[in-house]
CSV table of C-alpha atoms in Angstrom, one decimal:
chain,number,residue,atom,x,y,z
A,1,MET,CA,0.0,0.0,0.0
A,2,ARG,CA,1.2,3.5,-0.8
A,3,ARG,CA,1.1,6.0,2.0
A,4,ALA,CA,-1.7,8.6,1.6
A,5,SER,CA,0.3,11.8,2.2
A,6,PHE,CA,-0.3,15.2,0.8
A,7,PHE,CA,3.4,15.9,0.9
A,8,LEU,CA,4.4,12.8,-1.1
A,9,LEU,CA,3.0,12.9,-4.6
A,10,LEU,CA,2.5,9.5,-6.2
A,11,PHE,CA,4.1,9.0,-9.6
A,12,PHE,CA,3.3,6.3,-12.1
A,13,SER,CA,3.4,5.6,-15.8
A,14,ALA,CA,0.1,6.6,-17.3
A,15,THR,CA,-1.1,5.1,-20.5
A,16,LEU,CA,-3.7,7.7,-21.5
A,17,VAL,CA,-3.1,11.5,-21.7
A,18,TYR,CA,-5.9,14.0,-22.3
A,19,GLY,CA,-6.5,17.8,-22.0
A,20,SER,CA,-4.9,20.9,-23.4
A,21,ASP,CA,-1.7,22.7,-22.6
A,22,SER,CA,-3.7,24.5,-19.8
A,23,LEU,CA,-4.7,21.3,-18.0
A,24,ARG,CA,-3.1,17.9,-18.7
A,25,VAL,CA,-4.9,14.8,-17.4
A,26,SER,CA,-3.4,11.3,-17.5
A,27,LEU,CA,-5.4,8.1,-16.8
A,28,ASN,CA,-4.0,4.7,-16.5
A,29,THR,CA,-6.8,3.2,-18.6
A,30,ARG,CA,-10.5,3.8,-19.5
A,31,THR,CA,-11.9,0.3,-18.9
A,32,PHE,CA,-12.3,-1.0,-15.3
A,33,ILE,CA,-13.8,-3.8,-13.4
A,34,LYS,CA,-14.7,-3.8,-9.7
A,35,GLY,CA,-11.5,-4.0,-7.6
A,36,ASP,CA,-9.4,-2.1,-10.2
A,37,THR,CA,-7.7,1.2,-9.4
A,38,LEU,CA,-8.3,4.4,-11.3
A,39,ASP,CA,-5.0,6.2,-11.2
A,40,PHE,CA,-4.8,9.8,-12.5
A,41,THR,CA,-2.4,12.7,-12.7
A,42,CYS,CA,-3.4,16.3,-13.3
A,43,LYS,CA,-0.9,19.0,-14.3
A,44,VAL,CA,-1.1,22.7,-15.0
A,45,PRO,CA,2.2,23.4,-16.8
A,46,GLN,CA,1.9,27.2,-16.5
A,47,PHE,CA,0.9,27.2,-12.8
A,48,ALA,CA,3.4,29.9,-11.8
A,49,GLU,CA,2.3,32.4,-14.5
A,50,LEU,CA,-1.4,31.6,-13.7
A,51,LYS,CA,-0.8,32.0,-9.9
A,52,LEU,CA,-1.9,28.5,-9.2
A,53,VAL,CA,1.0,27.4,-7.0
A,54,ASN,CA,-1.6,26.5,-4.5
A,55,ALA,CA,-4.8,25.1,-6.0
A,56,THR,CA,-7.5,22.5,-5.4
A,57,LEU,CA,-8.4,19.7,-7.9
A,58,ASN,CA,-12.1,18.7,-7.7
A,59,VAL,CA,-12.9,15.3,-9.3
A,60,TRP,CA,-16.6,14.9,-9.8
A,61,ILE,CA,-17.7,11.5,-11.2
A,62,GLU,CA,-21.2,10.9,-12.5
A,63,ASP,CA,-22.9,8.3,-14.6
A,64,VAL,CA,-23.7,9.6,-18.1
A,65,GLN,CA,-27.4,9.5,-17.4
A,66,LYS,CA,-26.8,11.9,-14.5
A,67,HIS,CA,-28.5,9.9,-11.8
A,68,HIS,CA,-25.6,9.9,-9.3
A,69,ARG,CA,-22.5,12.0,-8.5
A,70,TRP,CA,-19.4,11.3,-6.4
A,71,LYS,CA,-17.2,14.2,-5.3
A,72,TYR,CA,-13.5,14.2,-4.4
A,73,ARG,CA,-11.0,16.9,-3.9
A,74,TYR,CA,-7.2,17.1,-3.7
A,75,PRO,CA,-4.6,19.8,-3.1
A,76,MET,CA,-2.5,20.7,-6.1
A,77,ILE,CA,1.0,21.6,-5.2
A,78,ASN,CA,3.1,23.5,-7.8
A,79,GLY,CA,0.4,22.7,-10.4
A,80,GLU,CA,0.3,18.9,-10.0
A,81,VAL,CA,-1.4,16.1,-8.1
A,82,SER,CA,-1.6,12.3,-8.5
A,83,ALA,CA,-4.1,10.1,-6.8
A,84,SER,CA,-5.9,6.8,-6.9
A,85,LEU,CA,-9.5,5.6,-6.6
A,86,ILE,CA,-10.3,1.9,-6.0
A,87,VAL,CA,-13.5,0.9,-7.8
A,88,SER,CA,-15.6,-0.7,-5.2
A,89,ASP,CA,-18.2,-3.5,-5.7
A,90,LYS,CA,-21.0,-0.9,-5.0
A,91,ILE,CA,-20.3,0.9,-8.4
A,92,PRO,CA,-22.8,-0.4,-11.0
A,93,ASP,CA,-21.5,-1.4,-14.4
A,94,GLY,CA,-21.8,1.4,-16.9
A,95,ARG,CA,-20.3,4.5,-18.5
A,96,TYR,CA,-19.1,7.4,-16.3
A,97,ALA,CA,-17.9,10.9,-16.9
A,98,VAL,CA,-14.9,11.9,-14.8
A,99,ASN,CA,-14.8,15.7,-14.5
A,100,PHE,CA,-11.6,17.4,-13.4
A,101,LEU,CA,-12.1,20.9,-12.1
A,102,VAL,CA,-9.2,23.2,-11.0
A,103,GLN,CA,-10.1,25.7,-8.3
A,104,ARG,CA,-7.9,28.5,-7.0
A,105,GLY,CA,-6.4,28.2,-3.5
A,106,PHE,CA,-6.2,25.7,-0.7
A,107,PHE,CA,-8.7,24.9,2.0
A,108,LYS,CA,-9.7,28.0,4.0
A,109,VAL,CA,-12.2,28.5,6.8
A,110,THR,CA,-13.8,31.9,7.3
A,111,GLY,CA,-16.4,32.8,9.8
A,112,GLU,CA,-18.2,35.4,11.9
A,113,VAL,CA,-18.7,35.8,15.7
A,114,LEU,CA,-22.4,36.7,16.0
A,115,ASP,CA,-23.4,39.3,18.6
A,116,HIS,CA,-19.7,40.3,18.6
A,117,GLU,CA,-18.4,42.8,21.2
A,118,LYS,CA,-15.6,44.9,19.8
A,119,LYS,CA,-13.5,44.3,22.9
A,120,ASP,CA,-13.2,40.7,22.0
A,121,THR,CA,-10.4,40.9,19.4
A,122,SER,CA,-9.4,37.2,19.2
A,123,ILE,CA,-10.8,33.7,19.7
A,124,ILE,CA,-9.2,30.3,20.3
A,125,TYR,CA,-9.9,27.3,18.1
A,126,MET,CA,-9.0,23.6,18.3
A,127,MET,CA,-8.9,21.3,15.2
A,128,ILE,CA,-9.1,17.6,15.8
A,129,GLN,CA,-8.5,15.4,12.7
A,130,LYS,CA,-10.6,12.3,12.3
A,131,ASN,CA,-9.1,9.2,13.9
A,132,LYS,CA,-6.1,11.2,15.0
A,133,LYS,CA,-5.2,11.5,18.7
A,134,ALA,CA,-3.3,14.8,18.3
A,135,SER,CA,-5.1,18.1,18.3
A,136,TYR,CA,-4.1,21.5,16.9
A,137,PHE,CA,-4.6,24.7,18.9
A,138,ASP,CA,-4.4,28.2,17.6
A,139,ASN,CA,-6.0,31.6,17.9
A,140,THR,CA,-7.2,34.0,15.3
A,141,ARG,CA,-7.9,37.7,15.1
A,142,VAL,CA,-11.5,38.9,15.1
A,143,LEU,CA,-12.1,42.1,13.2
A,144,ALA,CA,-14.4,44.9,14.3
A,145,ASP,CA,-17.3,43.4,12.3
A,146,GLY,CA,-16.9,40.0,14.0
A,147,SER,CA,-15.4,38.3,10.9
A,148,PHE,CA,-12.3,36.1,11.1
A,149,ARG,CA,-10.3,33.7,8.9
A,150,LEU,CA,-8.3,30.7,10.0
A,151,LYS,CA,-4.9,29.7,8.7
A,152,SER,CA,-4.9,27.5,5.6
A,153,THR,CA,-4.7,23.9,6.7
A,154,LEU,CA,-4.3,20.7,4.7
A,155,PHE,CA,-6.0,17.7,6.2
A,156,ALA,CA,-7.7,14.6,4.9
A,157,ASP,CA,-11.2,13.3,5.4
A,158,SER,CA,-12.8,15.7,7.9
A,159,ALA,CA,-12.0,17.6,11.1
A,160,PHE,CA,-13.8,18.7,14.2
A,161,PHE,CA,-13.4,22.4,15.0
A,162,ILE,CA,-14.2,23.9,18.4
A,163,PHE,CA,-14.2,27.7,19.1
A,164,SER,CA,-13.9,29.3,22.5
A,165,PRO,CA,-13.2,32.8,23.9
A,166,ALA,CA,-9.6,33.9,24.5
A,167,LYS,CA,-10.3,34.2,28.2
A,168,LYS,CA,-11.3,31.0,29.9
A,169,VAL,CA,-14.9,30.9,31.0
A,170,LYS,CA,-17.1,28.3,32.6
A,171,ASN,CA,-19.8,28.3,29.9
A,172,ASN,CA,-18.9,29.0,26.3
A,173,PRO,CA,-21.0,32.1,25.2
A,174,LEU,CA,-19.8,32.1,21.5
A,175,SER,CA,-22.2,31.8,18.6
A,176,ILE,CA,-20.3,31.2,15.5
A,177,LYS,CA,-21.1,30.7,11.9
A,178,ILE,CA,-18.4,29.4,9.5
A,179,GLU,CA,-17.9,28.9,5.7
A,180,THR,CA,-15.4,26.9,3.8
A,181,LEU,CA,-14.4,28.4,0.4
A,182,LEU,CA,-14.0,24.9,-1.1
A,183,ASP,CA,-17.7,24.1,-0.3
A,184,SER,CA,-19.0,27.4,-1.8
A,185,ALA,CA,-20.1,27.8,-5.4
A,186,PHE,CA,-17.1,28.4,-7.6
A,187,THR,CA,-16.1,28.9,-11.3
A,188,PRO,CA,-13.4,26.4,-12.3
A,189,VAL,CA,-10.2,27.9,-13.7
A,190,PHE,CA,-9.8,24.9,-15.9
A,191,GLU,CA,-12.0,21.8,-16.5
A,192,GLU,CA,-11.6,18.6,-18.4
A,193,THR,CA,-14.1,15.7,-18.9
A,194,ASP,CA,-13.1,12.1,-19.7
A,195,PHE,CA,-15.2,9.0,-20.0
A,196,ILE,CA,-14.5,5.6,-18.5
A,197,THR,CA,-16.3,2.2,-18.4
A,198,VAL,CA,-16.9,0.0,-15.5
A,199,GLY,CA,-17.7,-3.6,-16.6
A,200,ASP,CA,-17.4,-5.3,-20.0
A,201,PRO,CA,-17.5,-2.6,-22.7
A,202,LYS,CA,-19.1,-5.1,-25.2
A,203,MET,CA,-22.0,-5.7,-22.8
A,204,LEU,CA,-22.7,-2.0,-22.3
A,205,LEU,CA,-23.3,-1.0,-25.9
A,206,SER,CA,-26.7,0.8,-25.6
A,207,LYS,CA,-28.3,4.2,-25.7
A,208,SER,CA,-28.0,4.4,-21.9
A,209,THR,CA,-24.1,4.4,-22.3
A,210,ASP,CA,-24.0,7.0,-25.2
A,211,THR,CA,-21.7,9.9,-24.2
A,212,SER,CA,-22.3,12.1,-27.3
A,213,LYS,CA,-25.0,14.1,-25.5
A,214,TYR,CA,-23.3,14.4,-22.2
A,215,SER,CA,-22.6,17.9,-20.9
A,216,PHE,CA,-21.2,18.7,-17.5
A,217,GLN,CA,-23.0,21.1,-15.2
A,218,THR,CA,-21.9,22.1,-11.7
A,219,GLU,CA,-25.5,22.1,-10.3
A,220,ASP,CA,-26.2,19.2,-7.9
A,221,LEU,CA,-28.0,16.3,-9.5
A,222,GLN,CA,-31.5,15.1,-8.6
A,223,ASP,CA,-31.6,11.4,-8.2
A,224,SER,CA,-34.2,10.4,-10.9
A,225,THR,CA,-34.1,6.8,-9.8
A,226,MET,CA,-36.3,7.6,-6.8
A,227,LEU,CA,-39.9,6.3,-7.3
A,228,PRO,CA,-42.6,9.1,-6.9
A,229,ASN,CA,-45.8,8.8,-4.9
A,230,VAL,CA,-44.7,5.8,-2.9
A,231,THR,CA,-46.0,5.7,0.7
A,232,VAL,CA,-44.1,3.5,3.2
A,233,THR,CA,-45.9,2.7,6.5
A,234,ALA,CA,-43.8,1.6,9.5
A,235,LYS,CA,-43.7,1.8,13.2
A,236,ALA,CA,-42.8,5.3,14.4
A,237,LYS,CA,-39.2,5.7,15.5
A,238,THR,CA,-38.0,7.9,18.3
A,239,LYS,CA,-35.9,11.0,17.5
A,240,VAL,CA,-32.8,9.4,19.0
A,241,GLN,CA,-33.3,6.2,16.8
A,242,MET,CA,-33.6,8.4,13.7
A,243,TYR,CA,-30.5,10.4,14.7
A,244,ASN,CA,-28.6,7.2,15.3
A,245,GLU,CA,-29.4,5.9,11.9
A,246,GLU,CA,-28.5,9.2,10.2
A,247,TYR,CA,-25.2,10.0,12.0
A,248,SER,CA,-23.7,6.7,13.2
A,249,ARG,CA,-21.1,5.2,10.9
A,250,GLY,CA,-19.1,2.0,10.7
A,251,LEU,CA,-18.2,0.4,14.0
A,252,PHE,CA,-20.2,3.0,15.8
A,253,GLN,CA,-23.4,1.4,14.5
A,254,ARG,CA,-22.9,-1.7,16.6
A,255,GLU,CA,-26.0,-2.9,18.4
A,256,ASP,CA,-24.2,-3.6,21.7
A,257,ALA,CA,-23.9,0.1,22.5
A,258,ILE,CA,-25.7,1.5,25.5
A,259,ILE,CA,-27.6,4.6,24.2
A,260,PHE,CA,-28.7,7.7,26.2
A,261,ASP,CA,-31.1,10.1,24.7
A,262,GLY,CA,-30.3,13.9,24.7
A,263,LEU,CA,-33.1,14.8,22.3
A,264,GLU,CA,-36.4,14.0,24.0
A,265,SER,CA,-35.0,13.7,27.5
A,266,GLU,CA,-33.6,16.7,29.4
A,267,GLU,CA,-31.6,14.6,32.0
A,268,ILE,CA,-28.3,15.0,30.1
A,269,ALA,CA,-28.8,18.8,29.6
A,270,ARG,CA,-29.5,19.3,33.3
A,271,SER,CA,-26.2,17.5,34.3
A,272,THR,CA,-23.2,19.4,35.4
A,273,SER,CA,-21.0,17.4,32.9
A,274,ILE,CA,-21.4,14.5,30.5
A,275,LEU,CA,-19.4,12.2,32.7
A,276,GLN,CA,-21.2,13.1,35.8
A,277,PHE,CA,-24.4,12.2,34.0
A,278,LEU,CA,-23.0,8.7,33.3
A,279,GLN,CA,-21.9,8.2,36.9
A,280,GLY,CA,-23.7,5.1,38.3
A,281,LYS,CA,-25.7,4.5,35.0
A,282,VAL,CA,-23.3,1.9,33.5
A,283,ALA,CA,-22.1,-1.1,35.5
A,284,GLY,CA,-18.3,-1.1,35.8
A,285,LEU,CA,-17.9,2.5,34.6
A,286,THR,CA,-16.4,4.8,37.1
A,287,ILE,CA,-15.6,8.5,37.0
A,288,GLN,CA,-12.3,9.5,38.6
A,289,LYS,CA,-10.0,12.5,38.7
A,290,ASN,CA,-6.7,12.3,36.7
A,291,GLU,CA,-3.4,13.9,37.8
A,292,SER,CA,-4.6,17.3,36.5
A,293,GLY,CA,-7.8,17.1,38.6
A,294,LEU,CA,-10.0,16.5,35.5
A,295,ASP,CA,-12.7,13.9,35.3
A,296,VAL,CA,-12.0,10.8,33.2
A,297,ALA,CA,-14.0,7.6,32.7
A,298,LYS,CA,-12.5,4.3,33.6
A,299,TRP,CA,-13.3,0.6,33.3
A,300,ARG,CA,-11.1,-1.8,35.4
A,301,ASN,CA,-8.7,1.1,36.1
A,302,GLU,CA,-8.2,1.6,32.3
A,303,ILE,CA,-9.2,5.0,30.9
A,304,ALA,CA,-12.0,4.9,28.4
A,305,ASP,CA,-11.7,6.4,25.0
A,306,ILE,CA,-13.7,9.6,24.3
A,307,TYR,CA,-15.3,10.4,20.9
A,308,ILE,CA,-17.1,13.5,19.9
A,309,ASP,CA,-19.1,13.1,16.7
A,310,GLU,CA,-16.9,10.0,16.1
A,311,PHE,CA,-13.7,12.0,16.4
A,312,ARG,CA,-11.3,10.6,18.9
A,313,LEU,CA,-10.3,13.1,21.6
A,314,ASP,CA,-8.1,13.1,24.7
A,315,PRO,CA,-9.9,11.4,27.6
A,316,SER,CA,-10.5,14.8,29.4
A,317,ASP,CA,-11.8,16.6,26.4
A,318,HIS,CA,-15.4,15.7,27.0
A,319,SER,CA,-15.6,19.0,28.9
A,320,LEU,CA,-15.3,20.9,25.5
A,321,ILE,CA,-19.0,20.0,24.9
A,322,SER,CA,-21.8,21.4,27.0
A,323,PRO,CA,-24.4,18.9,28.2
A,324,THR,CA,-27.1,21.0,26.5
A,325,ASP,CA,-25.4,20.4,23.1
A,326,VAL,CA,-25.6,16.6,23.4
A,327,ALA,CA,-28.1,14.7,21.2
A,328,MET,CA,-27.0,11.2,22.1
A,329,ILE,CA,-24.4,9.3,24.1
A,330,LYS,CA,-23.3,5.7,23.1
A,331,VAL,CA,-21.3,3.7,25.7
A,332,PHE,CA,-19.3,0.7,24.5
A,333,ARG,CA,-18.0,-1.8,27.0
A,334,PRO,CA,-14.3,-2.9,26.8
A,335,PRO,CA,-12.8,-3.8,24.5
A,336,ALA,CA,-14.6,-1.2,22.3
A,337,GLY,CA,-12.2,-1.6,19.3
A,338,LEU,CA,-13.5,1.5,17.6
A,339,SER,CA,-10.0,2.5,16.4
A,340,GLY,CA,-6.6,1.0,16.1
A,341,LEU,CA,-5.5,3.1,19.1
A,342,SER,CA,-8.2,1.7,21.5
A,343,GLY,CA,-6.4,-1.4,22.8
A,344,ASN,CA,-8.7,-3.1,25.4
A,345,ALA,CA,-10.3,0.2,26.6
A,346,GLY,CA,-14.0,0.9,26.6
A,347,ALA,CA,-15.4,4.0,24.8
A,348,ILE,CA,-17.9,6.8,25.2
A,349,ALA,CA,-19.2,8.4,22.0
A,350,ILE,CA,-20.8,11.8,22.4
A,351,TYR,CA,-22.9,13.1,19.5
A,352,THR,CA,-23.9,16.8,19.3
A,353,LYS,CA,-27.2,18.3,18.0
A,354,LYS,CA,-27.0,19.1,14.3
A,355,GLY,CA,-29.0,19.2,11.2
A,356,GLY,CA,-32.7,18.9,11.8
A,357,TYR,CA,-32.0,17.9,15.4
A,358,ALA,CA,-30.3,21.2,16.3
A,359,ASP,CA,-32.0,23.9,18.3
A,360,ASN,CA,-31.6,27.0,16.1
A,361,GLN,CA,-31.9,29.3,19.2
A,362,LYS,CA,-28.9,27.8,20.9
A,363,LEU,CA,-25.3,29.0,20.6
A,364,ARG,CA,-23.2,27.0,18.3
A,365,HIS,CA,-19.4,26.9,18.5
A,366,ASN,CA,-18.4,23.4,17.2
A,367,PHE,CA,-18.5,22.1,13.6
A,368,ILE,CA,-17.5,19.1,11.5
A,369,VAL,CA,-15.6,20.4,8.4
A,370,LYS,CA,-14.9,18.3,5.3
A,371,GLY,CA,-11.3,18.4,4.2
A,372,TYR,CA,-9.4,16.8,1.3
A,373,THR,CA,-9.7,13.3,0.0
A,374,ASN,CA,-7.0,10.8,0.9
A,375,ILE,CA,-4.5,10.4,-2.0
A,376,GLU,CA,-5.5,6.7,-2.0
A,377,SER,CA,-9.2,6.3,-1.6
A,378,VAL,CA,-12.2,4.1,-2.5
A,379,TRP,CA,-14.9,5.1,-5.1
A,380,GLU,CA,-18.1,3.7,-3.6
C-alpha cells in the first residue's frame, strides 16, 4: 500500500493522456472492473504564471445519465497532483464521466462571531482530525465586524473544529457561523471531462451508455431513480433512533452500544457534565480525577476512549462539549475496538445536536468540516 500523504505525490506511468496545454490529465486506462484502481495525474504546466502554485483539484464522477454523482478533492502543489480511486463493488457497471475541475487556493475556513463585542479581538480554536489523537490549537484575530479567517490547513477526510473565547470561562458564550471556500459555489479555472467504463464494454453498448449528448453542469444532481408517490408505512421511531441511523457510521453502529437520549430527555442537559451524567448508570464504569484534577471515565482502572461526533479526543476533552449540546451518548464496553489506538479500553461516543435535530436558538461553536480526499481512496 502506498502511504496517503499530501506531501508525497505519487508518480506512475500513465497510459492515456488528455487535455490541453492548460490542463493535462493522465489516466492509467479507461476500462475497469470492480476492484481495479483508477490512477490519475493532473498538471497545470503554466501554474506559476497563472498564480496556481496552491490550488485544489475537484474530481466529480457521474454516470452519463446523471443519476448519481461522487465528489472528491485534492490539493494541487506546484500545479500537480496524482491520486488513486479503487472501484468498489458498489459501483454499477456502466459509463461514467470523470470531470476534473481546478479551483484556486487551498482549503480555508472563514467565519463570523455573532453578537460580537468589539473588545473581543481574538478567539481560540481547536482542530481535531478524524481518527487522530493529536489536536491542533491556535488563535485568530476577530475584526471589528466580527469576521475572522483561520490559517490554511491541509487535512484529509474531515476535522472537528471547536471555538472558544480567548479568556477561559465556565460556559462557552460564543455563537459562530463558518464557511469553507471549497464548499462554496465556484467557477473552475480549468476543466476537463473524460469517460470511463466499469464492466465489460461489449456488454454495455446501448443508448444508456451513449456519451455524445453528455454535458457537464456544476449544479447538484437530482436522483431520478427515486420512485414518486410511494408511501411507506412503518412503526414510528424515536428521535434518537432516527438520529442514530443518520449520524452513526461503521463500527459506531454496533448494536451492543448502550444509548442515552439527549433529544427528548432533558436529563443530560441538566447535568453538570457529561461524565457526571453517566456516573452510576453503566455497570463497571467509574468517574475519577486524573493527575490534573479533571474527570476521566475508567473501566477496570483503564481510561475509556472519548469520541465527539466520532472524532477521537483526549480522555478529558469531554468538557469541551456542554451537556445542553448533546443529542446522544453511546457507551461501548471494553474492549470497544473503535479504532486501532483503542487497545482493550471501553469507549464513550458523544454526539452533538446538528442538522434537523439542532436547536436553532442555541449558541453554536463546534463544527465538523470536510477536508481533502486521501490520495489513495475508494470510489463507492
